[in-house]
Amino acid sequence: MSDVAPATAMLCDVTVIGGGLAGKAAALHLARAGLKVVCIEPQHPDRPPLGESLDWSAPALLDAIGLSSDHLIAARIATWKRHVTLKMRDGCDAHYVPSTWLGGAPFYVNLATLHVERAQLDDEILDRVLNEGITFVRDRVVNVETDGRKICAVTTESGARFSSPWFIDASGIGASVVARKFSLPSLQYGPTKVAMWTYFKVPLEVEGTTLYMDPKPAEYLEWIWEIPVSPDSVSVGYVAPGTAVKAMLSRAKPDHGGSVDDIFRQQLAKFPRFEPLLQQGAVGAVNVTSFRCRVYSESAGPNWLMAGEAASLVDPMTSNGVTAALRHASEAAALILKFRKRGELPLRARKAYSCRILQTAKFFNQGIETILYEPLVRNRIGLATAGTVYTSPAWSMNVVYARLSPTGLFSTFFLGSMLGFFRVSAAVLRWYCGLRKVSVDKPELGMG
């Protein structure tokens, strides 16, 4: 790991802004192809890494950077995720498992995916980054030098300047360095949400993610996750709209502090499963972060590409964040390698890359907002059915994406058409449920 002194100028083939999952994965792809890569990551990231429950497309993408599922399991960095269970406060539950036909021709999908201990996973990837000779700089990018729509160099807090023909922005949702520089427009989904989470020791390993919900008919959904990130520990988190958390804090007694820890414990206490965990106590402090799901309409320029949460943030309930980060990293690196000698990305390549990120984020975010978070559809068809209505196309689309491997305009258009069809279907379902609600709330008056 290297530190760059102030006022130093460094030349390389690719500068990667951000050393999170997307940044490190992109750097690995490029370095293994023989390019000189610098990866710049702040000494103290904005928040601990999230994304511990992976979807069924993630293992193949991890394997592409040298991390097989068997290795991660053996190293106790991961556990198997063979299903998702939804538990409701009234005792009802539902189980979601990928359909067996996905394991056969022509898809051959591994029907088991992983939970991961993110801090350990990130350290494992960092070791590979350093072993590949990638210059990993602990600093924060504070300025981007441009020539029109091209990036020439970036400057860090320490005064170091990095110049290269190509740039990847994987700076994360809190920074989105390139998007801010070029004032790129974005699409926002849902309200600002707050996530709070911690870790507990457990005696038995569970091979699945469990989501706990107690939705109120007229309110936006709040939920709790339980993810076994290692054979003897679970990650437990609570997600709610920022307005709901703010209201809970304001209702707390001033002398009680109105702490996030209190809110977290109160929410877990609603479910008997967490009583013994609360009694034994958490492994560490409660982490807190706020976020709002969004995607930029443009994710690539003449000599730059955005990846990971710098380009799009999908809702954590989708389990798609790690897949998106690794997929963006792979595609961004492939485009740089393909057009390296040309010196810039052709317009069609920029448009196709941006379109894939945009359409995928719209599909996941709009679908989960419409079908699960907002009460209209959820109330009409029931929470368990709503989960099935969402997960079936969501899992299928990830499989289609993996097998289609879209890179050109035609394959991107085909994928976008399929994603668009399901978005329209969700909108029609919402309209129908709204129509039915009106007919129930306002029945026709008889003449008798």
Coordinates of C-alpha atoms in Angstrom, one line a residue, residues 15-347:
T15 CA -7.0 6.1 -12.4
V16 CA -9.7 4.4 -10.3
I17 CA -11.4 6.9 -7.9
G18 CA -12.7 4.8 -5.0
G19 CA -11.3 1.6 -3.5
G20 CA -14.6 -0.1 -2.5
L21 CA -15.8 -3.3 -4.1
A22 CA -16.4 -1.8 -7.6
G23 CA -13.1 0.1 -7.6
K24 CA -10.9 -2.8 -6.5
A25 CA -12.6 -5.2 -8.8
A26 CA -12.2 -2.9 -11.8
A27 CA -8.5 -2.3 -10.8
L28 CA -7.9 -6.1 -10.7
H29 CA -9.4 -6.7 -14.2
L30 CA -7.3 -3.9 -15.7
A31 CA -4.0 -4.8 -13.9
R32 CA -4.3 -8.5 -14.9
A33 CA -4.6 -7.3 -18.5
G34 CA -1.2 -5.5 -18.1
L35 CA -2.3 -1.9 -17.4
K36 CA -0.7 0.3 -14.8
V37 CA -3.5 1.2 -12.3
V38 CA -3.7 3.6 -9.4
C39 CA -6.7 3.2 -7.0
I40 CA -7.4 6.1 -4.7
E41 CA -9.5 5.4 -1.5
P42 CA -10.0 7.7 1.5
Q43 CA -8.2 6.7 4.7
H44 CA -11.6 6.6 6.5
P45 CA -14.5 5.7 4.2
D46 CA -17.9 7.4 4.7
R47 CA -19.6 4.3 6.2
P48 CA -18.9 0.6 6.8
P49 CA -19.6 -1.6 3.7
L50 CA -23.1 -3.0 3.2
G51 CA -24.3 -5.7 0.9
E52 CA -23.9 -8.9 2.8
S53 CA -26.7 -11.0 1.3
L54 CA -25.9 -11.7 -2.4
D55 CA -28.2 -12.5 -5.3
W56 CA -27.7 -15.6 -7.4
S57 CA -25.6 -13.9 -10.1
A58 CA -22.9 -12.7 -7.7
P59 CA -20.8 -15.9 -7.2
A60 CA -19.8 -16.1 -10.9
L61 CA -18.7 -12.4 -10.8
L62 CA -16.7 -13.0 -7.6
D63 CA -15.1 -16.0 -9.3
A64 CA -14.0 -13.8 -12.2
I65 CA -11.7 -11.9 -9.8
G66 CA -10.3 -15.0 -8.2
L67 CA -12.7 -15.6 -5.3
S68 CA -14.6 -18.9 -5.7
S69 CA -17.5 -19.7 -3.4
D70 CA -15.7 -22.7 -2.0
H71 CA -12.7 -20.5 -1.1
L72 CA -14.9 -17.9 0.6
I73 CA -16.7 -20.6 2.6
A74 CA -13.5 -22.4 3.6
A75 CA -12.0 -19.0 4.7
R76 CA -15.1 -18.4 6.8
I77 CA -15.7 -15.2 4.9
A78 CA -19.0 -16.4 3.6
T79 CA -21.9 -18.8 4.3
W80 CA -24.4 -20.4 1.9
K81 CA -27.6 -18.6 1.1
R82 CA -30.0 -21.2 -0.3
H83 CA -33.2 -19.3 0.2
V84 CA -34.9 -16.1 1.5
T85 CA -37.5 -16.3 4.3
L86 CA -40.1 -13.7 5.0
K87 CA -41.4 -13.7 8.5
M88 CA -44.4 -11.6 9.7
R89 CA -45.2 -10.6 13.2
D90 CA -48.5 -12.6 13.2
G91 CA -46.4 -15.8 12.8
C92 CA -46.9 -16.3 9.1
D93 CA -43.9 -16.8 6.9
A94 CA -43.0 -17.4 3.2
H95 CA -40.0 -18.9 1.6
Y96 CA -38.4 -17.8 -1.7
V97 CA -36.1 -20.2 -3.6
P98 CA -34.9 -20.0 -7.2
S99 CA -36.9 -22.2 -9.5
T100 CA -35.2 -25.5 -10.3
W101 CA -35.5 -24.9 -14.0
L102 CA -32.9 -22.2 -13.7
G103 CA -30.4 -24.8 -12.9
G104 CA -30.9 -26.6 -16.2
A105 CA -30.4 -25.8 -19.8
P106 CA -29.9 -23.2 -21.1
F107 CA -29.2 -21.2 -17.9
Y108 CA -27.2 -23.6 -15.6
V109 CA -27.5 -21.3 -12.7
N110 CA -25.9 -22.2 -9.4
L111 CA -29.0 -22.3 -7.2
A112 CA -27.0 -21.5 -4.1
T113 CA -25.5 -18.1 -3.5
L114 CA -23.7 -16.5 -0.5
H115 CA -23.8 -14.3 2.4
V116 CA -20.5 -12.5 3.0
E117 CA -18.8 -10.8 5.9
R118 CA -18.1 -7.6 3.9
A119 CA -15.1 -6.3 5.9
Q120 CA -13.3 -9.6 5.5
L121 CA -14.3 -9.8 1.8
D122 CA -13.0 -6.3 1.1
D123 CA -9.7 -7.1 2.9
E124 CA -9.4 -10.3 0.8
I125 CA -9.8 -8.4 -2.4
L126 CA -7.4 -5.7 -1.2
D127 CA -4.7 -8.3 -0.7
R128 CA -5.2 -9.4 -4.3
V129 CA -5.0 -5.8 -5.5
L130 CA -1.7 -5.2 -3.7
N131 CA -0.3 -8.5 -5.0
E132 CA -1.1 -7.5 -8.6
G133 CA 1.1 -4.4 -8.2
I134 CA -1.7 -1.9 -8.2
T135 CA -0.8 1.4 -6.5
F136 CA -3.4 1.8 -3.7
V137 CA -3.4 5.3 -2.4
R138 CA -5.0 6.3 0.9
D139 CA -6.3 9.8 0.1
R140 CA -9.4 11.6 -1.0
V141 CA -10.1 13.1 -4.4
V142 CA -11.1 16.7 -4.1
N143 CA -10.8 18.1 -7.6
V144 CA -11.3 16.9 -11.2
E145 CA -9.5 18.6 -14.1
T146 CA -11.4 18.5 -17.3
D147 CA -11.0 19.4 -21.0
G148 CA -14.6 19.6 -22.2
R149 CA -16.2 16.2 -21.4
K150 CA -12.8 14.5 -21.0
I151 CA -11.0 14.1 -17.6
C152 CA -7.4 15.1 -17.6
A153 CA -6.4 14.5 -14.0
V154 CA -7.6 14.4 -10.4
T155 CA -6.1 16.1 -7.3
T156 CA -6.3 14.8 -3.8
E157 CA -6.5 16.4 -0.3
S158 CA -2.7 15.9 0.2
G159 CA -2.0 17.8 -3.0
A160 CA -1.1 14.8 -5.2
R161 CA -2.1 14.9 -8.8
F162 CA -2.9 11.8 -10.9
S163 CA -3.0 12.0 -14.6
S164 CA -4.0 9.1 -17.0
P165 CA -5.7 8.5 -20.3
W166 CA -8.6 6.7 -18.6
F167 CA -10.6 7.1 -15.3
I168 CA -13.2 5.0 -13.5
D169 CA -15.3 6.7 -10.8
A170 CA -16.2 4.2 -8.1
S171 CA -16.2 6.8 -5.3
G172 CA -19.6 5.6 -3.9
I173 CA -22.9 7.2 -3.2
G174 CA -21.6 9.9 -0.8
A175 CA -19.0 11.2 -3.3
S176 CA -20.0 10.5 -6.9
V177 CA -17.1 12.6 -7.9
V178 CA -17.6 12.6 -11.7
A179 CA -21.4 13.1 -11.5
R180 CA -20.9 16.1 -9.3
K181 CA -18.2 17.5 -11.6
F182 CA -20.4 17.3 -14.7
S183 CA -23.7 18.0 -12.9
L184 CA -25.2 14.8 -14.3
P185 CA -29.0 14.4 -13.8
S186 CA -30.3 11.5 -11.7
L187 CA -33.6 9.7 -11.1
Q188 CA -34.6 9.3 -7.5
Y189 CA -36.6 6.4 -6.1
G190 CA -38.6 6.4 -2.8
P191 CA -37.9 8.5 0.2
T192 CA -34.6 8.9 2.0
K193 CA -34.2 5.8 4.2
V194 CA -32.1 5.1 7.3
A195 CA -30.4 1.7 7.9
M196 CA -29.1 0.8 11.4
W197 CA -27.4 -2.5 12.0
T198 CA -25.0 -4.5 14.2
Y199 CA -23.8 -8.1 14.7
F200 CA -24.7 -10.9 17.2
K201 CA -23.0 -14.2 18.0
V202 CA -25.2 -17.2 17.3
P203 CA -24.7 -20.9 18.2
L204 CA -26.1 -22.4 14.9
E205 CA -25.6 -21.6 11.3
V206 CA -28.6 -20.7 9.2
E207 CA -28.4 -21.2 5.4
G208 CA -30.6 -18.3 4.3
T209 CA -31.5 -14.6 4.6
T210 CA -34.5 -13.8 6.8
L211 CA -36.6 -10.7 6.5
Y212 CA -39.0 -9.6 9.3
M213 CA -41.9 -7.3 8.5
D214 CA -45.0 -6.0 10.3
P215 CA -46.4 -3.6 7.7
K216 CA -49.2 -1.2 8.6
P217 CA -51.8 -0.9 5.8
A218 CA -51.5 2.8 5.2
E219 CA -47.8 3.2 5.7
Y220 CA -44.5 2.8 3.8
L221 CA -42.8 -0.5 4.6
E222 CA -40.2 -0.9 7.3
W223 CA -38.2 -4.1 7.7
I224 CA -35.5 -6.0 9.6
W225 CA -32.9 -8.3 8.1
E226 CA -31.0 -11.2 9.6
I227 CA -28.0 -12.4 7.6
P228 CA -25.6 -15.2 8.8
V229 CA -22.4 -13.6 7.6
S230 CA -20.2 -16.3 9.2
P231 CA -20.9 -19.7 10.8
D232 CA -21.2 -18.1 14.3
S233 CA -22.4 -14.6 13.7
V234 CA -25.4 -12.8 12.1
S235 CA -25.8 -9.3 10.8
V236 CA -29.1 -7.7 12.0
G237 CA -30.4 -4.5 10.6
Y238 CA -33.5 -2.3 10.5
V239 CA -34.5 -0.1 7.5
A240 CA -37.1 2.7 7.7
P241 CA -37.9 6.0 6.0
G242 CA -35.9 8.9 7.4
T243 CA -39.2 10.6 8.4
A244 CA -40.2 7.7 10.5
V245 CA -36.9 7.5 12.3
K246 CA -37.0 11.3 12.9
A247 CA -40.4 11.0 14.4
M248 CA -39.3 8.2 16.7
L249 CA -36.4 10.4 17.9
S250 CA -38.6 13.4 18.4
R251 CA -41.1 11.4 20.5
A252 CA -38.3 10.1 22.8
K253 CA -37.9 11.7 26.2
P254 CA -35.2 14.4 26.2
D255 CA -33.5 12.9 29.3
H256 CA -33.6 9.4 27.6
G257 CA -31.4 10.7 24.8
G258 CA -33.6 9.5 22.0
S259 CA -30.8 7.3 20.8
V260 CA -30.6 5.3 17.7
D261 CA -29.7 2.3 19.9
D262 CA -33.0 2.6 21.7
I263 CA -35.0 2.7 18.4
F264 CA -33.0 -0.3 17.1
R265 CA -33.8 -2.4 20.2
Q266 CA -37.4 -1.4 20.2
Q267 CA -37.9 -2.6 16.6
L268 CA -36.1 -5.9 17.2
A269 CA -38.1 -6.5 20.3
K270 CA -41.3 -6.8 18.2
F271 CA -40.1 -10.2 17.1
P272 CA -39.5 -13.1 19.6
R273 CA -36.5 -14.3 17.6
F274 CA -34.4 -11.3 18.7
E275 CA -35.2 -11.5 22.5
P276 CA -32.2 -13.9 23.3
L277 CA -29.9 -11.9 21.0
L278 CA -30.8 -8.6 22.7
Q279 CA -30.3 -10.2 26.1
Q280 CA -26.8 -11.4 25.3
G281 CA -25.8 -8.1 23.7
A282 CA -24.4 -7.1 20.3
V283 CA -20.8 -7.7 19.3
G284 CA -20.2 -4.0 18.6
A285 CA -21.9 -0.6 18.2
V286 CA -24.9 0.0 16.1
N287 CA -23.9 1.4 12.7
V288 CA -26.1 4.0 11.0
T289 CA -26.3 5.3 7.5
S290 CA -28.9 7.2 5.4
F291 CA -29.4 6.7 1.7
R292 CA -31.8 7.4 -1.2
C293 CA -31.9 5.0 -4.2
R294 CA -31.0 6.7 -7.4
V295 CA -29.3 6.2 -10.8
Y296 CA -27.6 8.7 -13.1
S297 CA -28.9 8.9 -16.7
E298 CA -25.3 9.0 -18.0
S299 CA -22.5 6.8 -16.6
A300 CA -19.8 7.1 -19.3
G301 CA -17.9 9.8 -21.1
P302 CA -15.1 10.0 -23.7
N303 CA -12.5 8.6 -21.3
W304 CA -14.3 7.9 -18.1
L305 CA -16.9 5.5 -16.7
M306 CA -18.8 5.3 -13.4
A307 CA -19.2 2.1 -11.5
G308 CA -20.9 0.8 -8.4
E309 CA -22.8 3.2 -6.1
A310 CA -21.2 6.2 -7.8
A311 CA -23.4 5.2 -10.9
S312 CA -26.5 3.7 -9.2
L313 CA -27.8 2.7 -5.9
V314 CA -30.3 -0.1 -5.8
D315 CA -32.4 -0.8 -2.7
P316 CA -30.7 -3.2 -0.2
M317 CA -33.7 -5.4 -0.1
T318 CA -33.0 -6.4 -3.7
S319 CA -29.7 -8.0 -2.7
N320 CA -28.3 -6.6 -6.0
G321 CA -25.7 -4.1 -4.8
V322 CA -22.7 -6.5 -4.9
T323 CA -23.8 -7.9 -8.3
A324 CA -24.1 -4.4 -9.7
A325 CA -20.7 -3.3 -8.4
L326 CA -18.9 -6.3 -9.8
R327 CA -20.8 -6.2 -13.1
H328 CA -20.1 -2.5 -13.6
A329 CA -16.4 -3.1 -12.8
S330 CA -16.1 -5.9 -15.3
E331 CA -17.9 -4.1 -18.1
A332 CA -16.0 -0.8 -17.5
A333 CA -12.6 -2.6 -17.5
A334 CA -13.6 -4.5 -20.7
L335 CA -14.5 -1.2 -22.5
I336 CA -11.2 0.4 -21.5
L337 CA -9.3 -2.6 -22.8
K338 CA -11.3 -2.7 -26.0
F339 CA -10.9 1.0 -26.9
R340 CA -7.6 1.7 -25.3
K341 CA -5.7 2.2 -28.5
R342 CA -8.5 4.4 -29.9
G343 CA -8.0 6.8 -26.9
E344 CA -11.7 7.3 -26.1
L345 CA -15.0 5.5 -26.0
P346 CA -17.2 5.8 -29.1
L347 CA -20.6 7.3 -28.5

